Amino acid sequence: MRKDWDVIVIGAGPAGLAAAAAACDAGAGVCLVERESRPGGILKQCIHDGFGLVRYGEKLTGPEYAWRDIEAVRRRNIPIWTETFLLELQRAGDGFVLTMQNREQAVFQLTARALVAATGCRERTARQIFIHGQRPAGIYTAGTVQHMINIQGYLPGRRCVILGSGDIGLIMARRLVLEGARVEGVYEIKPEPSGLTRNLVQCLQDYNIPLHLSTTVTRVLGRERVEGVVVCPADENLRPLPDRGRIVPCDTLVLSVGLIPENDILEPLGVELNPRTGGPVVDQRLAANVPGLFSCGNALHVNDLVDYVSESGEIAGRAAAAYALGRTQPPNHAELVPEGDILYAVPGRLDLAAGGKAVVYLRANRTIGNARLTISAGDKTVLRKRYPVLRPPEMERIVLDLADLPAGAGAVKLSLRGEENG
Amino acid sequence: MANIRAVQKALDALGIGKLEARPWRRSVVLEGRVRTWQDYIRAGYAAAGKGFKGVVNDIEVEGLEREREYIPPVRDNTLEGKQFDVIVIGGGVIGCAIARELTRWQLRVAVLEKEDDVAKQTSSRNNGMIHPGIAPARGTKKLHYNILGNRMYTQAARELGFALERCGSLILLEKSWYRLLAPLAKQQALQKGVDGVILLSRREVFRREPYATPAQRGGVLLPSAGVVAPYDVTVAFAENAVENGAQVFLHTMVQGFAMEHDRIARVLTNRGRIRAKVVVNAAGVWADKVAGWANDRFFTIHGRKGTIAILDKKTRAYQSGVLAMPRLGSKAHTKGGGINPTVEGNLLMGPNAVEVPWREDWSTGPEDMEFLLSRHLPLNTRLRPGDIITYFAGVRACTFEEDFVVEPSEYVANLVHAAGIQSPGLAAAPAIARDVAEMAVKLLSGVMEVRPNPRFNPVRRPNPRLTDLSLEERALLIRSNPAYGRIVCRCEAVSEGEIVAAVKSPVPALSVDAVKRRVRAGMGRCQGGFCTPAVLDILARETGVPPTRVVKGRPGSELVLAPTKEPGEGSADA
Amino acid sequence: MAKELICIQCPQGCRLQVSGRGEGLKVRGNKCARGIAYAGKELTNPSRTLTTTVRTCFPDFPVLPVRTRGEVPLARIFACMEEINAVRVERRLRPGDVVLDRLAGTGVPLIATADMGEGKAVYH
């Protein structure tokens, strides 16, 4: 059993699989660590289609998309430690020591020069959005419902209310209906839906599932099992108006109210996190502030398309390999400063020494029309782009050539300005 | 001296309608009608402290919806005709601790619990504080049992294998002139028997708690204060009792007594009529109802709800011990609450205190969270609302006299009360249990010979917990049983082996919540989002029921309702 | 009579007003030509790729994700589900393997989308 690796990738979801393949192609010795029994990450349960349009030019289901990545890793003979749980992550010398456990090896350690954290994200829960009442059975996050239906073959409820119009919520609405449950409605506290238009049409309209905007769930009724929920209209500041609440009978409340990148395992390393994204602050190589640590996928920031997750995995895997093999220069960082209508942008800094092209992902903080994006350093504008419309659920991707930046640029400004309700 | 006229006068002075007080035995009974629950509570307190043994508050509240008390949906005769020496009613921390004490003697002991598990009500719905004993007034049972119980925890933790962390409690002073009172408080504490009191200056407070609120002007440190996981403690008492021969009957609700003269002849339950030589009333929020069946209802329990928020484990680094800042002028029974660590490495915030007419209503409301956020969160400047991972509520079983009722009944020959046990009831539990067991044995001595149990073993061998083990111990355990190698709950790093062990333990965990209370699976940041489906399958496999019968807690709390597809007739051409 | 449709060919989500049929199809609100094609299809014969699961006889893989190879008429989705729910897979399949040849009279095959494999032995 090989103990010393150039690169270890934590998490064998789409980001990790892509990172491992890229690191291998760049000449690094790489292995994957995965806590579940099969690789593929959350894609295993995302049985709907629509994945891969950007990367493969075709519409794949989640398992099909994952399968391509798994096959790519298998062809390269990259080992995957499945059902293996990372207990401790420590720096040692100029590398890392990973202490892990699984059934076969009990407790064992691997070392790596570079680490790619591809740990994905978790779902926000009912209590975290302050839904009150008792705690009966039948309150689930959309991902849990998805696992129960698509992996285990269990129907969690017969009469469901869905809170949150994020894509998983919309997709689970359709999935529940297809499996014989009734969906009373999808409730969204914001005045506009969070999910992709495609899903609004094909998951809700196709099945006559009502969408209630500016409405939220404030209370769960029932003692042993959910018996209903109280739904309330919300004002423009997203505050529920309790006087106008009404009861919707149901046996299940499904929550699709946001995702939180999981980086808890990295905290002992002293990783710097971006409070906006919940992921590490990285440069265009997706290198975090801890030397040799790289981040990608939904652990870096929550993506809307898996294609971008894979792309970030490739970038991180390649960069981790270069680092591990001693092919990188000491970094020369310039901050990438978002301005105007930007909710967040990744990366947060640019390594001018590394050069090359930087893939920048960004989200608008509101729906805007006729939006103008400019990237400038000092007096020099290096990129201009226009968008007819930008919505927060949809991530934008731009490519910036660092060669266009003036030498010695201290900070690079990323500015987005648009018109309301474009 | 009991003064019925003083009670009547106090009731009249409230101006909330025509209320009557009449003496009954050594207690006072209140009757009449009021408009609100708050009025009901005010009347109860107005009658307290007037020299009566207890306040029985039978005042009606207009339009108040009767509580839908939980009744287990089980009807069988499995316990019909059984005989025990002692029946303990209630499987909370008090009942289980009493049962364990009783097994020091050669007795047939049964704990009857109507819920699906032990520690289901107040015993799992509190902040796990082992109070130092500074709060109760001198001369009260609360103080007596708190001081003793606090000391007994060190040995109990060692014997029973539950975690106890004497992290100390720091009471912050809000105004600088409080410091003038501080030496007085110290003297009082020492007179009460509190083990250790240290006065801290503002700077010393910051040295100990760098993130304490800048509003503090010094503090009183009580090093004997500690924390435990209250459900762990209850389960530990219950398991050790079972290991020593006691029996725990779940889903078993006492619904009355068959009396013969001044004795309880039979205990009537949903599973049959049981004979017992002595009955212990440790029925928590329903202890007054149980007393009533023996015509010994000399106190009324009223529920006081407290909501507690659980903060993410990363916050544990921001605080070393318990922090509280009581407001001057708030009543003794409402001042509690603060921020305290847990033995599992979280911080807890709360509880608040709200009088509620329903004793089993554990719902939370936005007003409770607003209170915690405005009142408690600022005690530690590093904490943010986003650190809250979940919150829960519990109901304290309070009497209007605000003291524990720990005594043999004055009128029923074979009944012992352990009632009105609210804060600091958890801290007091070992001491209460020792006394109540002695009371029961004394009563039994009149009707039988009671001998010590030669096989009593106070030491429980708890199931291994991976997070408590060194890496070497962990490796050994996994090699001996690979199920410990598979992590099921990723947030709390709980293995399949631990869950299986909990299902097979002396008081088996048979629901998702029971598993959670035993091994913490589902208690972490994702709140069971990832592990609930896996725990469901493990429970189905280990208990031999279909997944559709696996419950979250009580019967009727099934997690999944059906398989997605009825088994097909035809098969694929594959 | 005009019908409202949201075009889902790209994230812009143009709101289309559609009237007429066939040759007489009139589409307004579209910002590009794809909107016209989309409207025509949606009006005459809306069809979708159906993704769901089928039962298997393997306890480690109780349900297998499947999809239709091609689209089936929206109106036939529940008929398809009925037929799919009767299936029980008795062989370990891989993505692309056919589960049903012709689904509910649509002529569209149903194929596996996941690799049932033998579990972890494959991975290291």
PDB file of N, CA, C and O in Angstrom, chain B residues 305-335:
ATOM      1  N   LYS B 305     -41.922  26.607  30.727  1.00  0.00           N
ATOM      2  CA  LYS B 305     -41.176  26.183  29.541  1.00  0.00           C
ATOM      3  C   LYS B 305     -39.877  26.951  29.396  1.00  0.00           C
ATOM      4  O   LYS B 305     -39.825  28.147  29.659  1.00  0.00           O
ATOM      5  N   GLY B 306     -38.850  26.256  28.965  1.00  0.00           N
ATOM      6  CA  GLY B 306     -37.573  26.895  28.677  1.00  0.00           C
ATOM      7  C   GLY B 306     -37.088  26.477  27.305  1.00  0.00           C
ATOM      8  O   GLY B 306     -37.133  25.303  26.972  1.00  0.00           O
ATOM      9  N   THR B 307     -36.663  27.439  26.533  1.00  0.00           N
ATOM     10  CA  THR B 307     -36.127  27.141  25.204  1.00  0.00           C
ATOM     11  C   THR B 307     -34.608  27.313  25.230  1.00  0.00           C
ATOM     12  O   THR B 307     -34.100  28.249  25.843  1.00  0.00           O
ATOM     13  N   ILE B 308     -33.933  26.382  24.597  1.00  0.00           N
ATOM     14  CA  ILE B 308     -32.468  26.372  24.587  1.00  0.00           C
ATOM     15  C   ILE B 308     -31.989  26.234  23.143  1.00  0.00           C
ATOM     16  O   ILE B 308     -32.523  25.423  22.388  1.00  0.00           O
ATOM     17  N   ALA B 309     -31.001  27.026  22.777  1.00  0.00           N
ATOM     18  CA  ALA B 309     -30.423  26.934  21.430  1.00  0.00           C
ATOM     19  C   ALA B 309     -29.081  26.223  21.512  1.00  0.00           C
ATOM     20  O   ALA B 309     -28.322  26.417  22.467  1.00  0.00           O
ATOM     21  N   ILE B 310     -28.809  25.383  20.526  1.00  0.00           N
ATOM     22  CA  ILE B 310     -27.530  24.674  20.445  1.00  0.00           C
ATOM     23  C   ILE B 310     -26.657  25.371  19.413  1.00  0.00           C
ATOM     24  O   ILE B 310     -27.099  25.613  18.287  1.00  0.00           O
ATOM     25  N   LEU B 311     -25.433  25.671  19.799  1.00  0.00           N
ATOM     26  CA  LEU B 311     -24.525  26.359  18.886  1.00  0.00           C
ATOM     27  C   LEU B 311     -23.500  25.375  18.315  1.00  0.00           C
ATOM     28  O   LEU B 311     -23.145  24.384  18.953  1.00  0.00           O
ATOM     29  N   ASP B 312     -23.041  25.702  17.145  1.00  0.00           N
ATOM     30  CA  ASP B 312     -22.056  24.885  16.436  1.00  0.00           C
ATOM     31  C   ASP B 312     -20.820  24.636  17.310  1.00  0.00           C
ATOM     32  O   ASP B 312     -20.418  25.481  18.105  1.00  0.00           O
ATOM     33  N   LYS B 313     -20.229  23.455  17.114  1.00  0.00           N
ATOM     34  CA  LYS B 313     -19.083  23.066  17.938  1.00  0.00           C
ATOM     35  C   LYS B 313     -17.903  24.023  17.812  1.00  0.00           C
ATOM     36  O   LYS B 313     -17.088  24.087  18.726  1.00  0.00           O
ATOM     37  N   LYS B 314     -17.821  24.729  16.706  1.00  0.00           N
ATOM     38  CA  LYS B 314     -16.673  25.620  16.584  1.00  0.00           C
ATOM     39  C   LYS B 314     -16.719  26.736  17.633  1.00  0.00           C
ATOM     40  O   LYS B 314     -15.701  27.331  17.948  1.00  0.00           O
ATOM     41  N   THR B 315     -17.888  26.982  18.207  1.00  0.00           N
ATOM     42  CA  THR B 315     -17.999  28.052  19.207  1.00  0.00           C
ATOM     43  C   THR B 315     -17.427  27.642  20.559  1.00  0.00           C
ATOM     44  O   THR B 315     -17.210  28.493  21.413  1.00  0.00           O
ATOM     45  N   ARG B 316     -17.199  26.350  20.769  1.00  0.00           N
ATOM     46  CA  ARG B 316     -16.718  25.891  22.080  1.00  0.00           C
ATOM     47  C   ARG B 316     -15.403  26.559  22.446  1.00  0.00           C
ATOM     48  O   ARG B 316     -15.111  26.774  23.628  1.00  0.00           O
ATOM     49  N   ALA B 317     -14.621  26.887  21.424  1.00  0.00           N
ATOM     50  CA  ALA B 317     -13.322  27.518  21.676  1.00  0.00           C
ATOM     51  C   ALA B 317     -13.474  28.940  22.213  1.00  0.00           C
ATOM     52  O   ALA B 317     -12.516  29.517  22.718  1.00  0.00           O
ATOM     53  N   TYR B 318     -14.657  29.506  22.120  1.00  0.00           N
ATOM     54  CA  TYR B 318     -14.842  30.910  22.508  1.00  0.00           C
ATOM     55  C   TYR B 318     -15.214  31.078  23.981  1.00  0.00           C
ATOM     56  O   TYR B 318     -15.453  32.172  24.438  1.00  0.00           O
ATOM     57  N   GLN B 319     -15.334  29.966  24.702  1.00  0.00           N
ATOM     58  CA  GLN B 319     -15.786  30.108  26.080  1.00  0.00           C
ATOM     59  C   GLN B 319     -15.270  28.931  26.902  1.00  0.00           C
ATOM     60  O   GLN B 319     -15.310  27.794  26.443  1.00  0.00           O
ATOM     61  N   SER B 320     -14.816  29.197  28.119  1.00  0.00           N
ATOM     62  CA  SER B 320     -14.250  28.088  28.888  1.00  0.00           C
ATOM     63  C   SER B 320     -15.276  27.450  29.813  1.00  0.00           C
ATOM     64  O   SER B 320     -15.263  26.248  30.011  1.00  0.00           O
ATOM     65  N   GLY B 321     -16.155  28.234  30.401  1.00  0.00           N
ATOM     66  CA  GLY B 321     -17.136  27.671  31.329  1.00  0.00           C
ATOM     67  C   GLY B 321     -18.505  28.299  31.135  1.00  0.00           C
ATOM     68  O   GLY B 321     -18.777  28.901  30.092  1.00  0.00           O
ATOM     69  N   VAL B 322     -19.352  28.146  32.171  1.00  0.00           N
ATOM     70  CA  VAL B 322     -20.703  28.711  32.096  1.00  0.00           C
ATOM     71  C   VAL B 322     -20.630  30.217  32.305  1.00  0.00           C
ATOM     72  O   VAL B 322     -19.881  30.697  33.153  1.00  0.00           O
ATOM     73  N   LEU B 323     -21.389  30.952  31.523  1.00  0.00           N
ATOM     74  CA  LEU B 323     -21.486  32.405  31.684  1.00  0.00           C
ATOM     75  C   LEU B 323     -22.946  32.767  31.898  1.00  0.00           C
ATOM     76  O   LEU B 323     -23.822  32.313  31.157  1.00  0.00           O
ATOM     77  N   ALA B 324     -23.185  33.591  32.900  1.00  0.00           N
ATOM     78  CA  ALA B 324     -24.546  34.080  33.121  1.00  0.00           C
ATOM     79  C   ALA B 324     -24.462  35.497  33.647  1.00  0.00           C
ATOM     80  O   ALA B 324     -23.444  35.896  34.217  1.00  0.00           O
ATOM     81  N   MET B 325     -25.500  36.264  33.421  1.00  0.00           N
ATOM     82  CA  MET B 325     -25.528  37.619  33.957  1.00  0.00           C
ATOM     83  C   MET B 325     -26.953  37.912  34.409  1.00  0.00           C
ATOM     84  O   MET B 325     -27.764  38.424  33.640  1.00  0.00           O
ATOM     85  N   PRO B 326     -27.266  37.549  35.660  1.00  0.00           N
ATOM     86  CA  PRO B 326     -28.642  37.763  36.120  1.00  0.00           C
ATOM     87  C   PRO B 326     -28.960  39.247  36.224  1.00  0.00           C
ATOM     88  O   PRO B 326     -28.084  40.046  36.536  1.00  0.00           O
ATOM     89  N   ARG B 327     -30.186  39.564  35.906  1.00  0.00           N
ATOM     90  CA  ARG B 327     -30.624  40.955  36.054  1.00  0.00           C
ATOM     91  C   ARG B 327     -31.199  41.134  37.438  1.00  0.00           C
ATOM     92  O   ARG B 327     -31.994  40.313  37.877  1.00  0.00           O
ATOM     93  N   LEU B 328     -30.807  42.200  38.077  1.00  0.00           N
ATOM     94  CA  LEU B 328     -31.369  42.488  39.381  1.00  0.00           C
ATOM     95  C   LEU B 328     -32.851  42.820  39.202  1.00  0.00           C
ATOM     96  O   LEU B 328     -33.240  43.432  38.222  1.00  0.00           O
ATOM     97  N   GLY B 329     -33.638  42.361  40.135  1.00  0.00           N
ATOM     98  CA  GLY B 329     -35.059  42.693  40.054  1.00  0.00           C
ATOM     99  C   GLY B 329     -35.869  41.592  39.410  1.00  0.00           C
ATOM    100  O   GLY B 329     -37.068  41.512  39.620  1.00  0.00           O
ATOM    101  N   SER B 330     -35.228  40.692  38.644  1.00  0.00           N
ATOM    102  CA  SER B 330     -36.010  39.595  38.094  1.00  0.00           C
ATOM    103  C   SER B 330     -36.215  38.560  39.185  1.00  0.00           C
ATOM    104  O   SER B 330     -35.395  38.398  40.080  1.00  0.00           O
ATOM    105  N   LYS B 331     -37.353  37.910  39.144  1.00  0.00           N
ATOM    106  CA  LYS B 331     -37.695  36.972  40.210  1.00  0.00           C
ATOM    107  C   LYS B 331     -36.746  35.780  40.194  1.00  0.00           C
ATOM    108  O   LYS B 331     -36.214  35.401  39.153  1.00  0.00           O
ATOM    109  N   ALA B 332     -36.586  35.200  41.359  1.00  0.00           N
ATOM    110  CA  ALA B 332     -35.624  34.113  41.506  1.00  0.00           C
ATOM    111  C   ALA B 332     -35.852  33.021  40.474  1.00  0.00           C
ATOM    112  O   ALA B 332     -34.916  32.463  39.933  1.00  0.00           O
ATOM    113  N   HIS B 333     -37.123  32.704  40.193  1.00  0.00           N
ATOM    114  CA  HIS B 333     -37.367  31.564  39.315  1.00  0.00           C
ATOM    115  C   HIS B 333     -37.387  31.952  37.840  1.00  0.00           C
ATOM    116  O   HIS B 333     -37.738  31.166  37.004  1.00  0.00           O
ATOM    117  N   THR B 334     -37.050  33.189  37.503  1.00  0.00           N
ATOM    118  CA  THR B 334     -36.992  33.544  36.090  1.00  0.00           C
ATOM    119  C   THR B 334     -35.598  34.004  35.683  1.00  0.00           C
ATOM    120  O   THR B 334     -35.343  34.309  34.535  1.00  0.00           O
ATOM    121  N   LYS B 335     -34.692  34.052  36.671  1.00  0.00           N
ATOM    122  CA  LYS B 335     -33.430  34.720  36.346  1.00  0.00           C
ATOM    123  C   LYS B 335     -32.450  33.829  35.606  1.00  0.00           C
ATOM    124  O   LYS B 335     -31.467  34.296  35.083  1.00  0.00           O
TER     125      LYS B 335
END
